[in-house]
mmCIF file of C-alpha atoms in Angstrom:
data_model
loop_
_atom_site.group_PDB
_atom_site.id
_atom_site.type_symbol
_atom_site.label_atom_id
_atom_site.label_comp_id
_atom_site.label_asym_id
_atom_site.label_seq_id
_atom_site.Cartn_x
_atom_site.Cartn_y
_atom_site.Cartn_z
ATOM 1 C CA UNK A 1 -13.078 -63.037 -23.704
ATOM 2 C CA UNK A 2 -14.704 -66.872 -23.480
ATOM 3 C CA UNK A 3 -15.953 -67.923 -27.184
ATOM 4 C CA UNK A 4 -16.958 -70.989 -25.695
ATOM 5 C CA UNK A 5 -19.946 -71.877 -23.950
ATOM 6 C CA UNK A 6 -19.689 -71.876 -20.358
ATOM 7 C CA UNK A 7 -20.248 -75.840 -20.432
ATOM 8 C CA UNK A 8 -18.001 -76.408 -23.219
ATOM 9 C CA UNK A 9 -15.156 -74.308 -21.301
ATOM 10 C CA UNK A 10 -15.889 -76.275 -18.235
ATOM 11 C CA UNK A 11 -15.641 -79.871 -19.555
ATOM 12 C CA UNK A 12 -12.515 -78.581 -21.761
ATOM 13 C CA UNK A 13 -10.658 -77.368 -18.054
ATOM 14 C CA UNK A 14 -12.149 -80.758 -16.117
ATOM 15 C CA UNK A 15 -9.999 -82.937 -18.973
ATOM 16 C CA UNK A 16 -6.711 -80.585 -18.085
ATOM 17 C CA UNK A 17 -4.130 -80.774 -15.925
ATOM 18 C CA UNK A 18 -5.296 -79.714 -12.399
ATOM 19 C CA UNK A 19 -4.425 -76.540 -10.957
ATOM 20 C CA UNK A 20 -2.087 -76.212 -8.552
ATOM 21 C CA UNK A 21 -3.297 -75.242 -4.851
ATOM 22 C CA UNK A 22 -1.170 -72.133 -4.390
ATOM 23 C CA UNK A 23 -2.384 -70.635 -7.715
ATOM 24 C CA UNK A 24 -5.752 -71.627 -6.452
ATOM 25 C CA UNK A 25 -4.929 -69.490 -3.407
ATOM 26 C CA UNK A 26 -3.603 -66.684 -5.775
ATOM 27 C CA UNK A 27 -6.438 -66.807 -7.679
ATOM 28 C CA UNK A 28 -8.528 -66.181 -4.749
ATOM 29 C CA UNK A 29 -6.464 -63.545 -3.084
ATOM 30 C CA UNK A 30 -6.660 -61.313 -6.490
ATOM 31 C CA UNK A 31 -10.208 -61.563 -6.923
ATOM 32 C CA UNK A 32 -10.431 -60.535 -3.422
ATOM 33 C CA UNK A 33 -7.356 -57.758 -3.486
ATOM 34 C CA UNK A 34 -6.973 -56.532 -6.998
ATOM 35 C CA UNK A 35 -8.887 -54.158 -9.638
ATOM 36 C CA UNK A 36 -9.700 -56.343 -12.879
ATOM 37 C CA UNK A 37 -8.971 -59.927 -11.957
ATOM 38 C CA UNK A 38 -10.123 -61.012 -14.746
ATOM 39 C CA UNK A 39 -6.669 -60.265 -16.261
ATOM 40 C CA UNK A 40 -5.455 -63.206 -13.970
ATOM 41 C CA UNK A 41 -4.388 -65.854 -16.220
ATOM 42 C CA UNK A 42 -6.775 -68.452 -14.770
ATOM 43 C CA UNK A 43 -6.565 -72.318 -14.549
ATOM 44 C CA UNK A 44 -6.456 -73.457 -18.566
ATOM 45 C CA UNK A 45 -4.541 -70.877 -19.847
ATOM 46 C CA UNK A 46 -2.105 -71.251 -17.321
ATOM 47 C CA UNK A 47 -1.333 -75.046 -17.777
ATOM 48 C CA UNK A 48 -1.026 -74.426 -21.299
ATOM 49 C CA UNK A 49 1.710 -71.794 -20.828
ATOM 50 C CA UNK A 50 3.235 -74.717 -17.910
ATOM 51 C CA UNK A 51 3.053 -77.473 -20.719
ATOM 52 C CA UNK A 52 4.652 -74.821 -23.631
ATOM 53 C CA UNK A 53 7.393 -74.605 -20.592
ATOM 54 C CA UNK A 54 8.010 -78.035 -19.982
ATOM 55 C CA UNK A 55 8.237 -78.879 -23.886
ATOM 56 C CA UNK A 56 10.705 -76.129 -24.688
ATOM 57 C CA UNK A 57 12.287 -76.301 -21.091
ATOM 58 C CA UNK A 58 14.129 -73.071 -21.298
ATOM 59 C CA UNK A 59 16.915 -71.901 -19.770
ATOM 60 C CA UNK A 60 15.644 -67.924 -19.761
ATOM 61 C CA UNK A 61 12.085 -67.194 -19.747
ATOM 62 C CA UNK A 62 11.396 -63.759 -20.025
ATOM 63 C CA UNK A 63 7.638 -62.050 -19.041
ATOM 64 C CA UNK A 64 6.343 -58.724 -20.037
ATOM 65 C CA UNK A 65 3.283 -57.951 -17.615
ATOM 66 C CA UNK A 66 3.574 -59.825 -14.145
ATOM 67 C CA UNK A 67 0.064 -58.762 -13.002
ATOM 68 C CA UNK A 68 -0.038 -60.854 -9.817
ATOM 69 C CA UNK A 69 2.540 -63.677 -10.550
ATOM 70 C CA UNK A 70 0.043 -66.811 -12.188
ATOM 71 C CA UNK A 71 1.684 -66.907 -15.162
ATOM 72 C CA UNK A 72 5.032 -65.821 -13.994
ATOM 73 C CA UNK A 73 4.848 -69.307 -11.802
ATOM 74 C CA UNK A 74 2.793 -71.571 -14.382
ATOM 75 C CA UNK A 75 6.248 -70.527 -16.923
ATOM 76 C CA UNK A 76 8.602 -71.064 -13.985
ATOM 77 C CA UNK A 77 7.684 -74.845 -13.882
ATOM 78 C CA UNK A 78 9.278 -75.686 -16.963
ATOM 79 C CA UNK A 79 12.286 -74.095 -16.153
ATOM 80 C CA UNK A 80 16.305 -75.740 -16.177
ATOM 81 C CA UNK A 81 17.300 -76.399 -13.005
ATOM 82 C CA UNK A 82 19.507 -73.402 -12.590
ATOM 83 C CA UNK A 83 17.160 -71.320 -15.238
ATOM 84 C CA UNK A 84 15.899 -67.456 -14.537
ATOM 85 C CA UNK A 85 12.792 -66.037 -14.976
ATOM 86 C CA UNK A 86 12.896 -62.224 -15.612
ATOM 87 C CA UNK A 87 9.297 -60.882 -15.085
ATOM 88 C CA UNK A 88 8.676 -56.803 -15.982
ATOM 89 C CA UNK A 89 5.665 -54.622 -14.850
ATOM 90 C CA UNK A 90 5.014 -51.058 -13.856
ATOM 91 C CA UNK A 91 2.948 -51.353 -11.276
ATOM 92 C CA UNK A 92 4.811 -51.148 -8.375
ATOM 93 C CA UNK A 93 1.557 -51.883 -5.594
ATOM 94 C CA UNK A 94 1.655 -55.474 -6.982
ATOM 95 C CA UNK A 95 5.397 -55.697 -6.111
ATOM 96 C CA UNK A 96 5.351 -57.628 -2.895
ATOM 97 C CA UNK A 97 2.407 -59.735 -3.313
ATOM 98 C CA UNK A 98 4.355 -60.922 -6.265
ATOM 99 C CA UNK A 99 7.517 -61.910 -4.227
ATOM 100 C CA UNK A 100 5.594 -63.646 -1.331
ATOM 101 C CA UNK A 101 3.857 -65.836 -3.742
ATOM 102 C CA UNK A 102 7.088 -66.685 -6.213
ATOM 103 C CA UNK A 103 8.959 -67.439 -2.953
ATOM 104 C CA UNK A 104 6.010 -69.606 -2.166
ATOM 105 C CA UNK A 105 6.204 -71.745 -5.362
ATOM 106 C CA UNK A 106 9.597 -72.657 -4.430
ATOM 107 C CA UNK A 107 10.874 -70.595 -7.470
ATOM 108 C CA UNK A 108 11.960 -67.258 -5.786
ATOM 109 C CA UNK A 109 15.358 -67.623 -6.252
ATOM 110 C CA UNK A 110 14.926 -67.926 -9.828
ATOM 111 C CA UNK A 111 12.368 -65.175 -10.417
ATOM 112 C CA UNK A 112 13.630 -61.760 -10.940
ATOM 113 C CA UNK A 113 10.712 -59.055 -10.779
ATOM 114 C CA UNK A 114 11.616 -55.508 -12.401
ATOM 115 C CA UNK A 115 9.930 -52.551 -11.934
ATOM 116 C CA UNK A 116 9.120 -49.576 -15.160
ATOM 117 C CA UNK A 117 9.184 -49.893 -18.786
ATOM 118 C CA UNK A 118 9.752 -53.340 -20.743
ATOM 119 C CA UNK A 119 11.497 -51.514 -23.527
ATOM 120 C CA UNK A 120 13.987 -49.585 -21.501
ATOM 121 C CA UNK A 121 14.240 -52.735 -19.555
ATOM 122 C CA UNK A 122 14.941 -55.704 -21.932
ATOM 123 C CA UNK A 123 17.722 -54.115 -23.734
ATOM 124 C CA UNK A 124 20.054 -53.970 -20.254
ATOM 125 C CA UNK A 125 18.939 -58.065 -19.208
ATOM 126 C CA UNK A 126 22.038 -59.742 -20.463
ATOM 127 C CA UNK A 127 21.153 -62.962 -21.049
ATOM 128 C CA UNK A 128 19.240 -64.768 -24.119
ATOM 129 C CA UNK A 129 15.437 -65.765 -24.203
ATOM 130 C CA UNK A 130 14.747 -69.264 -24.721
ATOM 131 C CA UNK A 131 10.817 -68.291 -24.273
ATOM 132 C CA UNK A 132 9.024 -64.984 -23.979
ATOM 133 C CA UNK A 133 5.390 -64.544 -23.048
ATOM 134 C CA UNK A 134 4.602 -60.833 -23.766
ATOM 135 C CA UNK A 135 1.184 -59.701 -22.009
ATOM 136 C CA UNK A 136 1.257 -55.830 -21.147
ATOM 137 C CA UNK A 137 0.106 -52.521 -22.885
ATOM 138 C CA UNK A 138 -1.255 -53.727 -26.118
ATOM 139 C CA UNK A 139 -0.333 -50.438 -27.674
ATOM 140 C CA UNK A 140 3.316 -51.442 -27.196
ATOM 141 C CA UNK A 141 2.934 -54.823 -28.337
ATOM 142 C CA UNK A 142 5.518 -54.053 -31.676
ATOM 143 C CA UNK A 143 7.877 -52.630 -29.593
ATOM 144 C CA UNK A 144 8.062 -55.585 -26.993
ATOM 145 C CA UNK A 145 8.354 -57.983 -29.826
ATOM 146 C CA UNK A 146 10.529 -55.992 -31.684
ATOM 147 C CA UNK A 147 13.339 -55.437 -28.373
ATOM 148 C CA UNK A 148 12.547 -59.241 -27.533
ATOM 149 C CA UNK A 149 13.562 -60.742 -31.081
ATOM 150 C CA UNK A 150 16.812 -59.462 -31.436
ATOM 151 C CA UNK A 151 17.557 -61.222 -27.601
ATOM 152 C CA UNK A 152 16.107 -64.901 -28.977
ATOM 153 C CA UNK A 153 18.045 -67.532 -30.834
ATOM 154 C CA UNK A 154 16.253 -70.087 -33.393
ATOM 155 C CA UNK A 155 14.224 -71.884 -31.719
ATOM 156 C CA UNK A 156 13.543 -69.733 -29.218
ATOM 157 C CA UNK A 157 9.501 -69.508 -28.464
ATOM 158 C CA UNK A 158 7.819 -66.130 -28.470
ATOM 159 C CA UNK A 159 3.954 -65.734 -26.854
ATOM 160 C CA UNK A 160 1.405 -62.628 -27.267
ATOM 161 C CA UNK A 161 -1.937 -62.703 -24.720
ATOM 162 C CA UNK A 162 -5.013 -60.819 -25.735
ATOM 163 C CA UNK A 163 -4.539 -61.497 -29.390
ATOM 164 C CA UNK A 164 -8.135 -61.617 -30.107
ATOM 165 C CA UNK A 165 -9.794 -58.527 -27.840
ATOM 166 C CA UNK A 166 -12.792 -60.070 -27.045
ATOM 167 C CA UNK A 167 -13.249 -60.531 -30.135
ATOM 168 C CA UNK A 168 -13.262 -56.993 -31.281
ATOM 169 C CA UNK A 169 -10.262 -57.884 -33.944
ATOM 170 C CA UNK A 170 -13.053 -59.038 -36.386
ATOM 171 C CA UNK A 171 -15.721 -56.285 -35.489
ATOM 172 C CA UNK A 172 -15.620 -52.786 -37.149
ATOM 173 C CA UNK A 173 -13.023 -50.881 -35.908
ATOM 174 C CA UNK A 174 -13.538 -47.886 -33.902
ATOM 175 C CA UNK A 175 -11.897 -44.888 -34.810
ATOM 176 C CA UNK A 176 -10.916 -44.146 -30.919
ATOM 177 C CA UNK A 177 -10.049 -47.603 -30.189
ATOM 178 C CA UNK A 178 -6.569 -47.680 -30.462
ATOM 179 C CA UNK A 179 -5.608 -50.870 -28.873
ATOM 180 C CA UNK A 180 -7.322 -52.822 -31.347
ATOM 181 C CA UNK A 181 -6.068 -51.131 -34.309
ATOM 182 C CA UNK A 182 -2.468 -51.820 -32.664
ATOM 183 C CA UNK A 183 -3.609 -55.786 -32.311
ATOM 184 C CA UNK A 184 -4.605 -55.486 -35.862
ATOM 185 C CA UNK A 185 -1.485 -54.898 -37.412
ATOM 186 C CA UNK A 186 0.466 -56.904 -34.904
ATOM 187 C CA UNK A 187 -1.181 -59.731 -35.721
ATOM 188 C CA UNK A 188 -0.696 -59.184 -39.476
ATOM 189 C CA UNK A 189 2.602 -58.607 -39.227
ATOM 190 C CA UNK A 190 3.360 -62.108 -37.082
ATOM 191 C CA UNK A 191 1.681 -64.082 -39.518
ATOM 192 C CA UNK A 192 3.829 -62.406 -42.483
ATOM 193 C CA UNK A 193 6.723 -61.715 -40.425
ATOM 194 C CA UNK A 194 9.970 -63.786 -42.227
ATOM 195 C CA UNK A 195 11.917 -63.988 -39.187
ATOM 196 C CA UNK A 196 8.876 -66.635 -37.504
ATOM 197 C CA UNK A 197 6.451 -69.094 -37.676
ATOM 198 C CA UNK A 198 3.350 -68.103 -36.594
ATOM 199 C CA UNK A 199 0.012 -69.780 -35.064
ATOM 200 C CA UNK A 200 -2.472 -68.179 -33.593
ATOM 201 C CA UNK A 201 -4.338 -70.050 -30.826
ATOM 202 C CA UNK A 202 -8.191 -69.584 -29.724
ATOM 203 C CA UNK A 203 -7.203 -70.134 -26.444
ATOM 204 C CA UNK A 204 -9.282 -68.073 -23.822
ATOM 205 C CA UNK A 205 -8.545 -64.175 -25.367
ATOM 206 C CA UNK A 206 -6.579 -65.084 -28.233
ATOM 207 C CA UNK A 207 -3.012 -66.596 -27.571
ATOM 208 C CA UNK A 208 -0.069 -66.240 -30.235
ATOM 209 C CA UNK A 209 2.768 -68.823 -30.465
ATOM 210 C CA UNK A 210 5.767 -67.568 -32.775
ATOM 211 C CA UNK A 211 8.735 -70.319 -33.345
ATOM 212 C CA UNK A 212 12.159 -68.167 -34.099
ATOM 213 C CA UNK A 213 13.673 -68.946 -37.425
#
């Protein structure tokens, strides 16, 4: 996940915007709580994604894969004054550890967590999405981007996590290794996609930033 060198990675995050204490506190109580917490979004990545905010301050954020909250928290910061966060996931054990720490933040009342599948989900939030960070099942990555689009306006700001696998999107593809061969073409069809503008970031695992047109 880090092309960098550990030193490199560590001077590049000591010339960043600090991290904030409760997502220090998060940080802490995944590693200690949760399976893989190395899916946590992690200090850099998530002040980009707070600076991305705070430049496009939207008025609807929405968030597909809450894992524990970081990033749900690092997007709230940029948010309007009376803007609403609509974070999806389907694991329901993560639920209330979620809550205690968006209520925390002092963004609860603007966070709304749902609970099953993103593409059953996103069709039924009525609102429009100012910016959308998508970071779930990477097999489903065309059909969140697909239900997300036709919610956006121009202008609106679409991201994609995990966009480089470890770097297995430039390695010989396995035949049983379906979530890269899904990254593959997703990433192909962003870059040649009409309806965006596409850059691809080498930002921790790979992070996509699509401008709507």
């Amino acid at each position: 996940m880090h092309f960098l060198s550990d030193t490199l990675q560590s001077y590049i995050t000591q010339h960043s915007e600090e991290e904030p204490k409760l997502l220090k506190e998060l940080t802490r109580e995944t590693h200690l709580k949760v399976i893989q917490p190395r899916m946590i979004t992690g200090h850099f990545q998530g002040r980009v994604l707070s600076l991305i905010s705070k430049i496009t301050a939207p008025k609807t954020i929405l968030e597909i894969g809450t894992y524990t909250g970081y990033s749900a928290i690092c997007l709230a910061e940029g948010l309007q004054k009376k803007g609403q966060l609509h974070t999806i996931d389907v694991n329901e054990e993560l639920y209330n550890m979620q809550r205690t720490y968006f209520d925390k933040s002092g963004f609860g009342k603007q966070i709304t967590q749902h609970l099953g599948d993103a593409v059953t989900i996103i069709p039924e939030i009525d609102a429009t999405f100012d910016l959308v960070f998508i970071d779930a099942e990477k097999t489903q990555y065309d059909a969140y981007f697909e239900a997300v689009i036709k919610k956006c306006r121009s202008g609106s700001v679409i991201l994609s996590d995990n966009v480089l696998w470890s770097g297995k999107v430039i390695e010989p593809l396995q035949k049983s290794d379906k979530a890269t061969e899904v990254l593959l073409k997703y990433n192909k069809k962003l870059k040649e996609d009409p309806r965006v503008e596409t850059v691809l970031l080498p930002i921790r695992d790979g992070l996509t930033l699509c401008r709507v047109l």
